[in-house]
Amino acid sequence: MAVTYREIKADILGRITRGDWKPGSLIPGELELAETYGAARATVNRAMRELAEDGIIERKRKSGSRVRLSPLRQARFDIPIVRREIEEQGAAYRYALVQSELVAAPDWVRARMGLAPGGKVRHLVCLHFADGAPYQHEDRWINLSVLPQARDADFATAGPNEWLVAQIPFSEAEISIAATAADAALSEHLACALGDPLLQIERSTRWKGQAVTFVRLVHHRGHRMTARY
Amino acid sequence: MAVTYREIKADILGRITRGDWKPGSLIPGELELAETYGAARATVNRAMRELAEDGIIERKRKSGSRVRLSPLRQARFDIPIVRREIEEQGAAYRYALVQSELVAAPDWVRARMGLAPGGKVRHLVCLHFADGAPYQHEDRWINLSVLPQARDADFATAGPNEWLVAQIPFSEAEISIAATAADAALSEHLACALGDPLLQIERSTRWKGQAVTFVRLVHHRGHRMTARY
DNA sequence: ATAGCCCTCAAGTCCAGACAAAAGGCCGTC
DNA sequence: GACGGCCTTTTGTCTGGACTTGAGGGCTAT
């Protein structure tokens, strides 16, 4: 049987972790590795390419591949739809619309979304509950010049997230995470004390260069995001 | 010139975002696509494979490839070494060791790291400054039964992170993000008010199944982590 | 019915060979 | 000595062909 790229990848990784090939040192070229493993160069290439994607090695034409000095640590977080996230925990999901209005975007939203002055947006405030307890507070702004349908859509029974996914399923987004203190509204909606530290995720989504929506998601007290790598 | 896998990937993605191929629908097979693009099947395969990795499509043998119902949203955050993170912002980096001790791990640390009762650890408290302003507070615990060298290492001038990378460059880790309130020590070290909301990252690292180190990184007030996808 | 077996189909992987592209190094000219 | 332009090395990608693997579907014997 032929040698698989997984075996090669695992073996190379083993040599690196065992210290045979130290950080900063040069790894044999693809041609040489192909010969030692008795595989085609394409196979070795795939193993090496994945190691580079994983941040283990660094590759450059002409110079060759070397083990990274300090391994590039990168964590992938899944950003699920809230409903799915809650249901996967085995909890009952409930949604509530708190506020809904059509307004000219306030300045800070305009800045975040890159809208023209006087740009109209649909502003929604929603709550997501897990087993009856408040789970997430959603403050969403939808650009009506890109999505005029949002003017008449009904968000009383289903969250805007699921509606948006149906409208523009694929888009680019920028996401940022920070800690914030509960203000009066948040403390009431999330059933926590004024000033409690809360995890806040902001996401702005664009499609064909135009801002579609900006959302600020504030989680219940004590929420944590976890990833492995 | 031959058709590149990037062109094919971009074209397929275009058809999906334009709505030619709707979420949930089946995409033509690799063989058919190879013919329409005039490329080899391996080339089409690479394009499709990457689309699957990006969470755009779902692939199954026998049944074929279909557009995901709701695109899997996942964000990749780079977790750089603090010093690098600060220097890349063009700020001057300064490190300070606040506390250093050899102790039996307290219960909560033992639980987090999965240590035996009475397990000895090196406990360090450090501060990282950017342009003189406190940037990050580091509360680190190192398992001495895995890394006995940590007993005598000197952390007065360089942070434990860089020392650890040299000892065990490659390891598995679990990372979790949450919001926390500044206690007395944090508010003093990070120059903020008592109770201020702060972004906290916890990371526990293991190597060959053994817990190596657990660290709690608390950032200065207002810090945010950003990613794009 | 139902458990077990085989066939088929589509993705997954591999190969040997070829050319492309980036990035060093070398050499000659000015 | 400085500046280009050429050569070489190494990774990056494409081809066309083959075999492998996993999952469905259907057939058969119990």
mmCIF file with all atom_site columns, N, CA and C in Angstrom, chain B residues 159-188:
data_model
loop_
_atom_site.group_PDB
_atom_site.id
_atom_site.type_symbol
_atom_site.label_atom_id
_atom_site.label_alt_id
_atom_site.label_comp_id
_atom_site.label_asym_id
_atom_site.label_entity_id
_atom_site.label_seq_id
_atom_site.pdbx_PDB_ins_code
_atom_site.Cartn_x
_atom_site.Cartn_y
_atom_site.Cartn_z
_atom_site.occupancy
_atom_site.B_iso_or_equiv
_atom_site.pdbx_formal_charge
_atom_site.auth_seq_id
_atom_site.auth_comp_id
_atom_site.auth_asym_id
_atom_site.auth_atom_id
_atom_site.pdbx_PDB_model_num
ATOM 1  N N  . GLY B 1 159 ? 9.439   36.874 30.085 1.00 0.00 ? 159 GLY B N  1
ATOM 2  C CA . GLY B 1 159 ? 8.186   36.258 30.490 1.00 0.00 ? 159 GLY B CA 1
ATOM 3  C C  . GLY B 1 159 ? 8.234   34.745 30.402 1.00 0.00 ? 159 GLY B C  1
ATOM 4  N N  . PRO B 1 160 ? 7.404   34.067 31.179 1.00 0.00 ? 160 PRO B N  1
ATOM 5  C CA . PRO B 1 160 ? 7.373   32.606 31.161 1.00 0.00 ? 160 PRO B CA 1
ATOM 6  C C  . PRO B 1 160 ? 6.908   32.045 29.822 1.00 0.00 ? 160 PRO B C  1
ATOM 7  N N  . ASN B 1 161 ? 6.131   32.831 29.097 1.00 0.00 ? 161 ASN B N  1
ATOM 8  C CA . ASN B 1 161 ? 5.622   32.353 27.819 1.00 0.00 ? 161 ASN B CA 1
ATOM 9  C C  . ASN B 1 161 ? 6.771   31.998 26.875 1.00 0.00 ? 161 ASN B C  1
ATOM 10 N N  . GLU B 1 162 ? 7.712   32.915 26.756 1.00 0.00 ? 162 GLU B N  1
ATOM 11 C CA . GLU B 1 162 ? 8.813   32.689 25.831 1.00 0.00 ? 162 GLU B CA 1
ATOM 12 C C  . GLU B 1 162 ? 9.700   31.553 26.313 1.00 0.00 ? 162 GLU B C  1
ATOM 13 N N  . TRP B 1 163 ? 9.837   31.437 27.635 1.00 0.00 ? 163 TRP B N  1
ATOM 14 C CA . TRP B 1 163 ? 10.617  30.323 28.182 1.00 0.00 ? 163 TRP B CA 1
ATOM 15 C C  . TRP B 1 163 ? 9.919   28.994 27.861 1.00 0.00 ? 163 TRP B C  1
ATOM 16 N N  . LEU B 1 164 ? 8.609   28.966 28.045 1.00 0.00 ? 164 LEU B N  1
ATOM 17 C CA . LEU B 1 164 ? 7.864   27.739 27.805 1.00 0.00 ? 164 LEU B CA 1
ATOM 18 C C  . LEU B 1 164 ? 7.928   27.304 26.348 1.00 0.00 ? 164 LEU B C  1
ATOM 19 N N  . VAL B 1 165 ? 7.840   28.281 25.446 1.00 0.00 ? 165 VAL B N  1
ATOM 20 C CA . VAL B 1 165 ? 7.888   27.944 24.028 1.00 0.00 ? 165 VAL B CA 1
ATOM 21 C C  . VAL B 1 165 ? 9.192   27.233 23.693 1.00 0.00 ? 165 VAL B C  1
ATOM 22 N N  . ALA B 1 166 ? 10.267  27.633 24.367 1.00 0.00 ? 166 ALA B N  1
ATOM 23 C CA . ALA B 1 166 ? 11.556  26.996 24.120 1.00 0.00 ? 166 ALA B CA 1
ATOM 24 C C  . ALA B 1 166 ? 11.582  25.579 24.694 1.00 0.00 ? 166 ALA B C  1
ATOM 25 N N  . GLN B 1 167 ? 10.861  25.357 25.800 1.00 0.00 ? 167 GLN B N  1
ATOM 26 C CA . GLN B 1 167 ? 10.877  24.039 26.439 1.00 0.00 ? 167 GLN B CA 1
ATOM 27 C C  . GLN B 1 167 ? 10.016  23.030 25.683 1.00 0.00 ? 167 GLN B C  1
ATOM 28 N N  . ILE B 1 168 ? 8.767   23.349 25.480 1.00 0.00 ? 168 ILE B N  1
ATOM 29 C CA . ILE B 1 168 ? 7.865   22.464 24.738 1.00 0.00 ? 168 ILE B CA 1
ATOM 30 C C  . ILE B 1 168 ? 7.159   23.271 23.669 1.00 0.00 ? 168 ILE B C  1
ATOM 31 N N  . PRO B 1 169 ? 7.795   23.374 22.516 1.00 0.00 ? 169 PRO B N  1
ATOM 32 C CA . PRO B 1 169 ? 7.257   24.258 21.476 1.00 0.00 ? 169 PRO B CA 1
ATOM 33 C C  . PRO B 1 169 ? 5.893   23.818 20.972 1.00 0.00 ? 169 PRO B C  1
ATOM 34 N N  . PHE B 1 170 ? 5.605   22.517 20.979 1.00 0.00 ? 170 PHE B N  1
ATOM 35 C CA . PHE B 1 170 ? 4.361   22.078 20.360 1.00 0.00 ? 170 PHE B CA 1
ATOM 36 C C  . PHE B 1 170 ? 3.520   21.286 21.350 1.00 0.00 ? 170 PHE B C  1
ATOM 37 N N  . SER B 1 171 ? 2.306   21.711 21.494 1.00 0.00 ? 171 SER B N  1
ATOM 38 C CA . SER B 1 171 ? 1.464   21.104 22.511 1.00 0.00 ? 171 SER B CA 1
ATOM 39 C C  . SER B 1 171 ? 0.003   21.328 22.148 1.00 0.00 ? 171 SER B C  1
ATOM 40 N N  . GLU B 1 172 ? -0.872  20.705 22.893 1.00 0.00 ? 172 GLU B N  1
ATOM 41 C CA . GLU B 1 172 ? -2.299  20.925 22.695 1.00 0.00 ? 172 GLU B CA 1
ATOM 42 C C  . GLU B 1 172 ? -2.804  21.882 23.751 1.00 0.00 ? 172 GLU B C  1
ATOM 43 N N  . ALA B 1 173 ? -3.811  22.639 23.413 1.00 0.00 ? 173 ALA B N  1
ATOM 44 C CA . ALA B 1 173 ? -4.289  23.622 24.366 1.00 0.00 ? 173 ALA B CA 1
ATOM 45 C C  . ALA B 1 173 ? -5.794  23.766 24.282 1.00 0.00 ? 173 ALA B C  1
ATOM 46 N N  . GLU B 1 174 ? -6.368  24.168 25.386 1.00 0.00 ? 174 GLU B N  1
ATOM 47 C CA . GLU B 1 174 ? -7.769  24.550 25.413 1.00 0.00 ? 174 GLU B CA 1
ATOM 48 C C  . GLU B 1 174 ? -7.799  25.991 25.866 1.00 0.00 ? 174 GLU B C  1
ATOM 49 N N  . ILE B 1 175 ? -8.585  26.789 25.170 1.00 0.00 ? 175 ILE B N  1
ATOM 50 C CA . ILE B 1 175 ? -8.585  28.215 25.450 1.00 0.00 ? 175 ILE B CA 1
ATOM 51 C C  . ILE B 1 175 ? -10.021 28.657 25.649 1.00 0.00 ? 175 ILE B C  1
ATOM 52 N N  . SER B 1 176 ? -10.238 29.515 26.628 1.00 0.00 ? 176 SER B N  1
ATOM 53 C CA . SER B 1 176 ? -11.591 29.998 26.811 1.00 0.00 ? 176 SER B CA 1
ATOM 54 C C  . SER B 1 176 ? -11.574 31.476 27.168 1.00 0.00 ? 176 SER B C  1
ATOM 55 N N  . ILE B 1 177 ? -12.586 32.163 26.673 1.00 0.00 ? 177 ILE B N  1
ATOM 56 C CA . ILE B 1 177 ? -12.664 33.612 26.802 1.00 0.00 ? 177 ILE B CA 1
ATOM 57 C C  . ILE B 1 177 ? -13.883 33.972 27.626 1.00 0.00 ? 177 ILE B C  1
ATOM 58 N N  . ALA B 1 178 ? -13.726 34.904 28.514 1.00 0.00 ? 178 ALA B N  1
ATOM 59 C CA . ALA B 1 178 ? -14.850 35.355 29.326 1.00 0.00 ? 178 ALA B CA 1
ATOM 60 C C  . ALA B 1 178 ? -14.623 36.797 29.763 1.00 0.00 ? 178 ALA B C  1
ATOM 61 N N  . ALA B 1 179 ? -15.640 37.365 30.374 1.00 0.00 ? 179 ALA B N  1
ATOM 62 C CA . ALA B 1 179 ? -15.510 38.699 30.943 1.00 0.00 ? 179 ALA B CA 1
ATOM 63 C C  . ALA B 1 179 ? -15.420 38.555 32.456 1.00 0.00 ? 179 ALA B C  1
ATOM 64 N N  . THR B 1 180 ? -14.581 39.373 33.071 1.00 0.00 ? 180 THR B N  1
ATOM 65 C CA . THR B 1 180 ? -14.436 39.295 34.518 1.00 0.00 ? 180 THR B CA 1
ATOM 66 C C  . THR B 1 180 ? -14.383 40.707 35.095 1.00 0.00 ? 180 THR B C  1
ATOM 67 N N  . ALA B 1 181 ? -14.617 40.807 36.389 1.00 0.00 ? 181 ALA B N  1
ATOM 68 C CA . ALA B 1 181 ? -14.567 42.114 37.031 1.00 0.00 ? 181 ALA B CA 1
ATOM 69 C C  . ALA B 1 181 ? -13.222 42.287 37.729 1.00 0.00 ? 181 ALA B C  1
ATOM 70 N N  . ALA B 1 182 ? -12.707 43.502 37.708 1.00 0.00 ? 182 ALA B N  1
ATOM 71 C CA . ALA B 1 182 ? -11.410 43.768 38.336 1.00 0.00 ? 182 ALA B CA 1
ATOM 72 C C  . ALA B 1 182 ? -11.533 43.650 39.849 1.00 0.00 ? 182 ALA B C  1
ATOM 73 N N  . ASP B 1 183 ? -10.694 42.781 40.455 1.00 0.00 ? 183 ASP B N  1
ATOM 74 C CA . ASP B 1 183 ? -10.644 42.745 41.919 1.00 0.00 ? 183 ASP B CA 1
ATOM 75 C C  . ASP B 1 183 ? -9.571  43.739 42.386 1.00 0.00 ? 183 ASP B C  1
ATOM 76 N N  . ALA B 1 184 ? -9.279  43.717 43.655 1.00 0.00 ? 184 ALA B N  1
ATOM 77 C CA . ALA B 1 184 ? -8.352  44.720 44.178 1.00 0.00 ? 184 ALA B CA 1
ATOM 78 C C  . ALA B 1 184 ? -6.996  44.656 43.483 1.00 0.00 ? 184 ALA B C  1
ATOM 79 N N  . ALA B 1 185 ? -6.447  43.441 43.372 1.00 0.00 ? 185 ALA B N  1
ATOM 80 C CA . ALA B 1 185 ? -5.120  43.298 42.777 1.00 0.00 ? 185 ALA B CA 1
ATOM 81 C C  . ALA B 1 185 ? -5.138  43.709 41.309 1.00 0.00 ? 185 ALA B C  1
ATOM 82 N N  . LEU B 1 186 ? -6.144  43.245 40.578 1.00 0.00 ? 186 LEU B N  1
ATOM 83 C CA . LEU B 1 186 ? -6.216  43.562 39.156 1.00 0.00 ? 186 LEU B CA 1
ATOM 84 C C  . LEU B 1 186 ? -6.366  45.058 38.926 1.00 0.00 ? 186 LEU B C  1
ATOM 85 N N  . SER B 1 187 ? -7.232  45.684 39.710 1.00 0.00 ? 187 SER B N  1
ATOM 86 C CA . SER B 1 187 ? -7.463  47.111 39.492 1.00 0.00 ? 187 SER B CA 1
ATOM 87 C C  . SER B 1 187 ? -6.185  47.900 39.738 1.00 0.00 ? 187 SER B C  1
ATOM 88 N N  . GLU B 1 188 ? -5.396  47.449 40.712 1.00 0.00 ? 188 GLU B N  1
ATOM 89 C CA . GLU B 1 188 ? -4.135  48.154 40.966 1.00 0.00 ? 188 GLU B CA 1
ATOM 90 C C  . GLU B 1 188 ? -3.144  47.923 39.834 1.00 0.00 ? 188 GLU B C  1
#
